[in-house]
Short mmCIF file of C-alpha atoms in Angstrom, two decimals:
data_model
loop_
_atom_site.label_atom_id
_atom_site.label_comp_id
_atom_site.label_asym_id
_atom_site.label_seq_id
_atom_site.Cartn_x
_atom_site.Cartn_y
_atom_site.Cartn_z
CA UNK A 1 0.00 0.00 0.00
CA UNK A 2 2.91 2.34 0.81
CA UNK A 3 4.38 1.67 -2.62
CA UNK A 4 1.01 2.36 -4.23
CA UNK A 5 0.72 5.73 -2.45
CA UNK A 6 4.27 6.63 -3.47
CA UNK A 7 3.54 5.73 -7.07
CA UNK A 8 0.34 7.78 -7.10
CA UNK A 9 1.96 10.84 -5.53
CA UNK A 10 2.19 13.58 -8.20
CA UNK A 11 5.61 14.25 -9.64
CA UNK A 12 6.70 17.90 -9.63
CA UNK A 13 7.28 19.52 -12.97
CA UNK A 14 10.79 20.40 -13.91
CA UNK A 15 10.40 24.01 -12.95
CA UNK A 16 9.18 23.05 -9.49
CA UNK A 17 11.76 20.26 -8.87
CA UNK A 18 14.06 21.01 -6.00
CA UNK A 19 16.88 18.99 -4.55
CA UNK A 20 16.70 16.09 -7.12
CA UNK A 21 17.05 15.05 -10.73
CA UNK A 22 13.91 14.76 -12.85
CA UNK A 23 15.22 11.71 -14.74
CA UNK A 24 15.96 9.89 -11.47
CA UNK A 25 12.48 10.68 -10.18
CA UNK A 26 10.89 9.46 -13.40
CA UNK A 27 12.97 6.28 -13.32
CA UNK A 28 11.86 5.63 -9.73
CA UNK A 29 8.24 6.11 -10.73
CA UNK A 30 8.50 3.53 -13.53
CA UNK A 31 10.31 1.13 -11.23
CA UNK A 32 7.55 1.43 -8.61
CA UNK A 33 4.94 0.82 -11.30
CA UNK A 34 6.73 -2.35 -12.46
CA UNK A 35 6.94 -3.63 -8.90
CA UNK A 36 3.25 -2.98 -8.35
CA UNK A 37 2.37 -4.88 -11.51
CA UNK A 38 4.50 -7.82 -10.37
CA UNK A 39 2.90 -7.91 -6.91
CA UNK A 40 -0.57 -7.59 -8.42
CA UNK A 41 0.11 -10.56 -10.72
CA UNK A 42 1.31 -12.61 -7.76
CA UNK A 43 -1.85 -11.74 -5.83
CA UNK A 44 -4.04 -12.74 -8.79
CA UNK A 45 -2.20 -16.07 -9.06
CA UNK A 46 -2.66 -16.73 -5.34
CA UNK A 47 -6.34 -15.77 -5.61
CA UNK A 48 -6.96 -18.27 -8.43
CA UNK A 49 -5.10 -20.94 -6.50
CA UNK A 50 -7.29 -20.36 -3.43
CA UNK A 51 -10.43 -20.37 -5.57
CA UNK A 52 -9.43 -23.74 -7.07
CA UNK A 53 -8.80 -25.15 -3.59
CA UNK A 54 -12.16 -23.82 -2.41
CA UNK A 55 -13.93 -25.37 -5.41
CA UNK A 56 -12.25 -28.70 -4.76
CA UNK A 57 -13.19 -28.61 -1.08
CA UNK A 58 -16.79 -27.71 -1.90
CA UNK A 59 -16.94 -30.66 -4.32
CA UNK A 60 -15.54 -32.98 -1.65
CA UNK A 61 -18.08 -31.72 0.87
CA UNK A 62 -20.90 -32.19 -1.64
CA UNK A 63 -19.84 -35.77 -2.31
CA UNK A 64 -19.72 -36.50 1.41
CA UNK A 65 -23.20 -35.02 1.84
CA UNK A 66 -24.48 -37.24 -0.96
CA UNK A 67 -22.95 -40.31 0.65
CA UNK A 68 -24.42 -39.37 4.00
CA UNK A 69 -27.87 -38.80 2.49
CA UNK A 70 -27.63 -42.11 0.64
CA UNK A 71 -26.62 -43.92 3.82
CA UNK A 72 -29.52 -42.32 5.69
CA UNK A 73 -31.88 -43.61 3.01
CA UNK A 74 -30.35 -47.09 3.25
CA UNK A 75 -30.71 -47.18 7.04
CA UNK A 76 -34.24 -45.85 6.88
CA UNK A 77 -35.43 -48.99 5.04
CA UNK A 78 -35.43 -52.13 7.27
CA UNK A 79 -34.47 -54.42 4.36
CA UNK A 80 -31.54 -52.36 3.14
CA UNK A 81 -30.57 -51.48 6.73
CA UNK A 82 -29.90 -55.13 7.57
CA UNK A 83 -27.84 -55.51 4.40
CA UNK A 84 -25.86 -52.40 5.35
CA UNK A 85 -25.08 -53.83 8.81
CA UNK A 86 -23.78 -57.03 7.24
CA UNK A 87 -21.82 -55.03 4.68
CA UNK A 88 -20.02 -52.91 7.26
CA UNK A 89 -19.46 -55.90 9.53
CA UNK A 90 -17.70 -57.67 6.68
CA UNK A 91 -15.68 -54.57 5.89
CA UNK A 92 -14.65 -54.34 9.52
CA UNK A 93 -13.61 -57.99 9.48
CA UNK A 94 -11.53 -57.39 6.35
CA UNK A 95 -9.92 -54.38 8.02
CA UNK A 96 -9.14 -56.40 11.15
CA UNK A 97 -7.46 -59.09 9.07
CA UNK A 98 -5.45 -56.43 7.24
CA UNK A 99 -4.42 -54.86 10.54
CA UNK A 100 -3.40 -58.28 11.86
CA UNK A 101 -1.07 -58.76 8.91
CA UNK A 102 0.49 -55.35 9.43
CA UNK A 103 0.89 -56.10 13.14
CA UNK A 104 2.47 -59.49 12.39
CA UNK A 105 4.89 -57.89 9.95
CA UNK A 106 5.81 -55.31 12.57
CA UNK A 107 6.24 -57.94 15.28
CA UNK A 108 8.51 -60.10 13.13
CA UNK A 109 10.51 -57.09 12.05
CA UNK A 110 10.96 -55.91 15.65
CA UNK A 111 12.06 -59.39 16.74
CA UNK A 112 14.58 -59.73 13.92
CA UNK A 113 15.87 -56.20 14.42
CA UNK A 114 16.30 -56.82 18.16
CA UNK A 115 18.17 -60.05 17.44
CA UNK A 116 20.31 -58.42 14.74
CA UNK A 117 21.03 -55.44 17.00
CA UNK A 118 22.10 -57.78 19.80
CA UNK A 119 24.40 -59.66 17.43
CA UNK A 120 25.79 -56.40 16.03
CA UNK A 121 26.48 -55.12 19.55
CA UNK A 122 28.15 -58.34 20.67
CA UNK A 123 30.30 -58.48 17.53
CA UNK A 124 31.26 -54.82 17.83
CA UNK A 125 32.17 -55.08 21.52
CA UNK A 126 34.26 -58.20 20.88
CA UNK A 127 36.08 -56.52 18.00
CA UNK A 128 36.62 -53.36 20.02
CA UNK A 129 37.97 -55.33 22.97
CA UNK A 130 40.28 -57.32 20.70
CA UNK A 131 41.58 -54.12 19.10
CA UNK A 132 42.14 -52.47 22.49
CA UNK A 133 44.01 -55.54 23.70
CA UNK A 134 46.12 -55.64 20.53
CA UNK A 135 47.05 -51.98 20.95
CA UNK A 136 47.84 -52.72 24.62
CA UNK A 137 50.27 -55.43 23.57
CA UNK A 138 51.91 -53.02 21.13
CA UNK A 139 52.25 -50.47 23.94
CA UNK A 140 53.87 -53.10 26.16
CA UNK A 141 56.35 -53.95 23.39
CA UNK A 142 57.19 -50.27 22.87
CA UNK A 143 57.58 -49.78 26.63
CA UNK A 144 59.92 -52.76 26.86
CA UNK A 145 62.05 -51.35 24.05
CA UNK A 146 61.94 -47.92 25.73
CA UNK A 147 63.23 -49.41 28.99
CA UNK A 148 66.03 -51.14 27.08
CA UNK A 149 66.99 -47.89 25.32
CA UNK A 150 67.02 -46.02 28.64
CA UNK A 151 69.40 -48.64 30.03
CA UNK A 152 71.64 -48.16 26.96
CA UNK A 153 71.61 -44.40 27.53
CA UNK A 154 72.69 -44.86 31.16
CA UNK A 155 75.44 -47.32 30.17
CA UNK A 156 76.76 -45.00 27.44
CA UNK A 157 76.78 -42.11 29.88
CA UNK A 158 78.88 -44.07 32.32
CA UNK A 159 81.28 -45.16 29.57
CA UNK A 160 81.76 -41.56 28.45
CA UNK A 161 82.50 -40.50 32.03
CA UNK A 162 85.04 -43.30 32.41
CA UNK A 163 86.80 -42.53 29.12
CA UNK A 164 89.30 -39.88 30.35
CA UNK A 165 92.62 -38.71 28.97
CA UNK A 166 93.86 -37.78 25.51
CA UNK A 167 94.07 -41.36 24.33
CA UNK A 168 90.34 -41.87 24.86
CA UNK A 169 89.26 -38.78 22.86
CA UNK A 170 88.28 -40.77 19.78
CA UNK A 171 86.44 -43.32 21.91
CA UNK A 172 84.46 -40.57 23.67
CA UNK A 173 83.44 -39.07 20.31
CA UNK A 174 82.21 -42.46 19.12
CA UNK A 175 80.29 -43.01 22.39
CA UNK A 176 78.74 -39.53 22.23
CA UNK A 177 77.59 -40.14 18.64
CA UNK A 178 76.08 -43.45 19.70
CA UNK A 179 74.43 -41.74 22.69
CA UNK A 180 72.88 -39.12 20.39
CA UNK A 181 71.35 -41.73 18.07
CA UNK A 182 70.12 -43.71 21.08
CA UNK A 183 68.41 -40.63 22.49
CA UNK A 184 66.78 -40.00 19.10
CA UNK A 185 65.45 -43.54 19.19
CA UNK A 186 64.17 -42.91 22.72
CA UNK A 187 62.25 -39.87 21.44
CA UNK A 188 60.77 -41.89 18.58
CA UNK A 189 59.63 -44.57 21.00
CA UNK A 190 58.07 -41.97 23.29
CA UNK A 191 56.08 -40.51 20.36
CA UNK A 192 55.09 -43.97 19.18
CA UNK A 193 53.82 -44.88 22.63
CA UNK A 194 51.81 -41.66 22.90
CA UNK A 195 50.24 -42.33 19.49
CA UNK A 196 49.32 -45.85 20.59
CA UNK A 197 47.87 -44.54 23.86
CA UNK A 198 45.73 -42.06 21.89
CA UNK A 199 44.62 -44.78 19.47
CA UNK A 200 43.64 -47.04 22.36
CA UNK A 201 41.63 -44.27 23.99
CA UNK A 202 39.83 -43.50 20.72
CA UNK A 203 39.07 -47.19 20.13
CA UNK A 204 37.81 -47.69 23.69
CA UNK A 205 35.48 -44.68 23.33
CA UNK A 206 33.88 -45.85 20.07
CA UNK A 207 30.12 -46.29 20.40
CA UNK A 208 28.12 -49.23 19.11
CA UNK A 209 26.90 -48.31 15.59
CA UNK A 210 23.20 -47.91 14.94
CA UNK A 211 21.41 -50.80 13.29
CA UNK A 212 20.41 -49.75 9.77
CA UNK A 213 18.20 -52.34 8.11
CA UNK A 214 17.50 -56.05 7.92
CA UNK A 215 19.25 -57.85 5.12
CA UNK A 216 17.37 -58.94 2.02
CA UNK A 217 17.05 -62.61 2.99
CA UNK A 218 15.51 -61.77 6.38
CA UNK A 219 12.98 -59.40 4.83
CA UNK A 220 12.06 -62.04 2.27
CA UNK A 221 11.49 -64.56 5.06
CA UNK A 222 9.27 -62.09 6.97
CA UNK A 223 7.20 -61.32 3.86
CA UNK A 224 6.73 -65.03 3.17
CA UNK A 225 5.54 -65.53 6.76
CA UNK A 226 3.02 -62.70 6.36
CA UNK A 227 1.79 -64.28 3.11
CA UNK A 228 1.49 -67.63 4.89
CA UNK A 229 -0.67 -66.03 7.59
CA UNK A 230 -2.85 -64.40 4.93
CA UNK A 231 -3.22 -67.82 3.26
CA UNK A 232 -4.40 -69.37 6.53
CA UNK A 233 -6.89 -66.57 6.98
CA UNK A 234 -8.18 -66.96 3.44
CA UNK A 235 -8.50 -70.74 3.79
CA UNK A 236 -10.40 -70.36 7.07
CA UNK A 237 -12.97 -67.93 5.69
CA UNK A 238 -13.25 -69.81 2.41
CA UNK A 239 -14.18 -72.95 4.34
CA UNK A 240 -16.69 -70.84 6.24
CA UNK A 241 -18.15 -69.66 2.91
CA UNK A 242 -17.42 -66.04 3.79
CA UNK A 243 -14.44 -65.39 1.52
CA UNK A 244 -16.47 -64.22 -1.47
CA UNK A 245 -18.72 -62.07 0.67
CA UNK A 246 -15.68 -60.44 2.30
CA UNK A 247 -14.30 -59.50 -1.09
CA UNK A 248 -17.70 -58.15 -2.18
CA UNK A 249 -17.82 -55.92 0.89
CA UNK A 250 -14.25 -54.79 0.28
CA UNK A 251 -14.63 -53.98 -3.41
CA UNK A 252 -18.24 -52.79 -3.74
CA UNK A 253 -20.37 -50.07 -2.23
CA UNK A 254 -23.01 -50.52 0.41
CA UNK A 255 -25.78 -49.86 -2.11
CA UNK A 256 -24.75 -52.66 -4.46
CA UNK A 257 -24.34 -55.41 -1.84
CA UNK A 258 -27.24 -57.78 -1.17
CA UNK A 259 -27.07 -60.48 1.50
CA UNK A 260 -30.72 -61.50 1.68
CA UNK A 261 -33.79 -60.74 3.77
CA UNK A 262 -33.51 -59.59 7.42
CA UNK A 263 -33.51 -63.18 8.68
CA UNK A 264 -30.67 -64.19 6.37
CA UNK A 265 -28.73 -61.08 7.36
CA UNK A 266 -29.08 -61.95 11.06
CA UNK A 267 -27.87 -65.48 10.39
CA UNK A 268 -24.91 -64.14 8.46
CA UNK A 269 -24.01 -61.76 11.29
CA UNK A 270 -23.97 -64.69 13.71
CA UNK A 271 -21.84 -66.70 11.29
CA UNK A 272 -19.36 -63.84 10.92
CA UNK A 273 -18.97 -63.49 14.69
CA UNK A 274 -18.72 -67.26 15.16
CA UNK A 275 -16.02 -67.81 12.55
CA UNK A 276 -14.08 -64.73 13.53
CA UNK A 277 -13.88 -66.04 17.08
CA UNK A 278 -13.04 -69.46 15.68
CA UNK A 279 -9.92 -68.20 13.91
CA UNK A 280 -8.83 -66.12 16.88
CA UNK A 281 -9.13 -69.22 19.06
CA UNK A 282 -7.23 -71.28 16.51
CA UNK A 283 -4.44 -68.70 16.37
CA UNK A 284 -3.94 -68.95 20.13
CA UNK A 285 -4.01 -72.75 20.14
CA UNK A 286 -0.88 -74.85 20.50
CA UNK A 287 0.57 -75.86 17.16
CA UNK A 288 -0.57 -72.83 15.18
CA UNK A 289 2.91 -71.29 15.15
CA UNK A 290 4.32 -74.58 13.86
CA UNK A 291 1.68 -74.70 11.11
CA UNK A 292 2.44 -71.10 10.16
CA UNK A 293 6.20 -71.70 10.10
CA UNK A 294 5.79 -74.82 7.93
CA UNK A 295 3.64 -72.98 5.39
CA UNK A 296 6.02 -70.00 5.39
CA UNK A 297 8.96 -72.29 4.58
CA UNK A 298 7.01 -73.86 1.71
CA UNK A 299 6.15 -70.41 0.33
CA UNK A 300 9.77 -69.27 0.69
CA UNK A 301 10.93 -72.35 -1.22
CA UNK A 302 8.51 -71.69 -4.10
CA UNK A 303 8.84 -67.91 -4.16
CA UNK A 304 10.62 -66.24 -7.05
CA UNK A 305 11.84 -62.65 -6.96
CA UNK A 306 12.25 -60.15 -9.77
CA UNK A 307 15.79 -59.09 -9.03
CA UNK A 308 18.53 -59.74 -6.51
CA UNK A 309 17.39 -56.85 -4.32
CA UNK A 310 13.63 -57.59 -4.51
CA UNK A 311 12.05 -58.70 -1.23
CA UNK A 312 8.40 -59.16 -2.29
CA UNK A 313 7.77 -62.46 -4.13
CA UNK A 314 6.44 -62.51 -7.66
CA UNK A 315 2.75 -63.38 -7.29
CA UNK A 316 2.90 -65.70 -10.30
CA UNK A 317 5.30 -67.98 -8.43
CA UNK A 318 2.76 -68.64 -5.66
CA UNK A 319 -0.18 -70.05 -7.64
CA UNK A 320 0.51 -73.47 -6.14
CA UNK A 321 -1.00 -72.19 -2.91
CA UNK A 322 -4.77 -72.34 -3.08
CA UNK A 323 -5.74 -68.75 -2.39
CA UNK A 324 -2.82 -66.89 -3.97
CA UNK A 325 -3.47 -64.00 -1.62
CA UNK A 326 -0.66 -61.89 -3.05
CA UNK A 327 -2.09 -61.83 -6.59
CA UNK A 328 -5.59 -61.13 -5.27
CA UNK A 329 -4.25 -58.80 -2.58
CA UNK A 330 -6.44 -60.47 0.03
CA UNK A 331 -6.59 -58.50 3.28
CA UNK A 332 -4.54 -55.81 1.50
CA UNK A 333 -1.51 -58.04 2.14
CA UNK A 334 0.67 -55.92 -0.14
CA UNK A 335 0.51 -53.09 2.41
CA UNK A 336 2.01 -55.37 5.08
CA UNK A 337 5.06 -56.27 2.97
CA UNK A 338 8.48 -55.06 4.04
CA UNK A 339 10.37 -53.22 1.33
#
């Protein structure tokens, strides 16, 4: 707004101009006008963007209102209301199965990561301890040589003191030269020991590295176990004659699903609850984990992967297993896969 007021302020004529150049003032006026045009264009662009977002939100709200009105109509009719209850019960069951697969994948991943982290820590600590001990042995060797050199220095000093008279001049010079080289060696050993002491301190202070990711083979094994669990779920509900109805509820809308008259809907609701409890009881029973592990090994043996770094099996390689849950994406199993 300040720029707009400045731009609109009248420019004095040349005869009235004081304390400034007319060309500079005119240049400033054109510059302000260009800036205003740029800011106005940016505001128009932002306005259109907000209008588009508002239109999109209004459309989303309208669609939600239509769905709500449709659902109210469905629930208002006793026949369609019972079908809607069955429909949403089946959808909830599908969602619970999908959540169970995600939870299983997370549990297996956490277990393997904990085990891998423990192994990584143990291996790191053992290597660090071995390195510290190795450096310690090197320090001991340097210290032993240092002690020997110090003894040589003392002996040479005594020999120089004992070598008196003119006849021993050459001998003293030789001993002094030898003493100088021995002292140089002593200095080298002192520096070497300090470097080793520093290296040992650095090695001892190294922290255990963070665990990054499970290796490819472990992730493949976890994914095959999740697929095996999904297969057991699919087999259970197929034997209960609910598998097709579960897929109908998952893929269709509430208005297109028909499960029968109110009596048939009530019977189906009881069946859903009964067989859901049946699988949950089976999962907790002794021997289920063995059954799951056996099927997972069979799936892992048959599974083919599209690339050395792929961890999700090719669905075409699992058709030998009755439900082929991966190809059909039963229970949204693809969302539970580790990548």
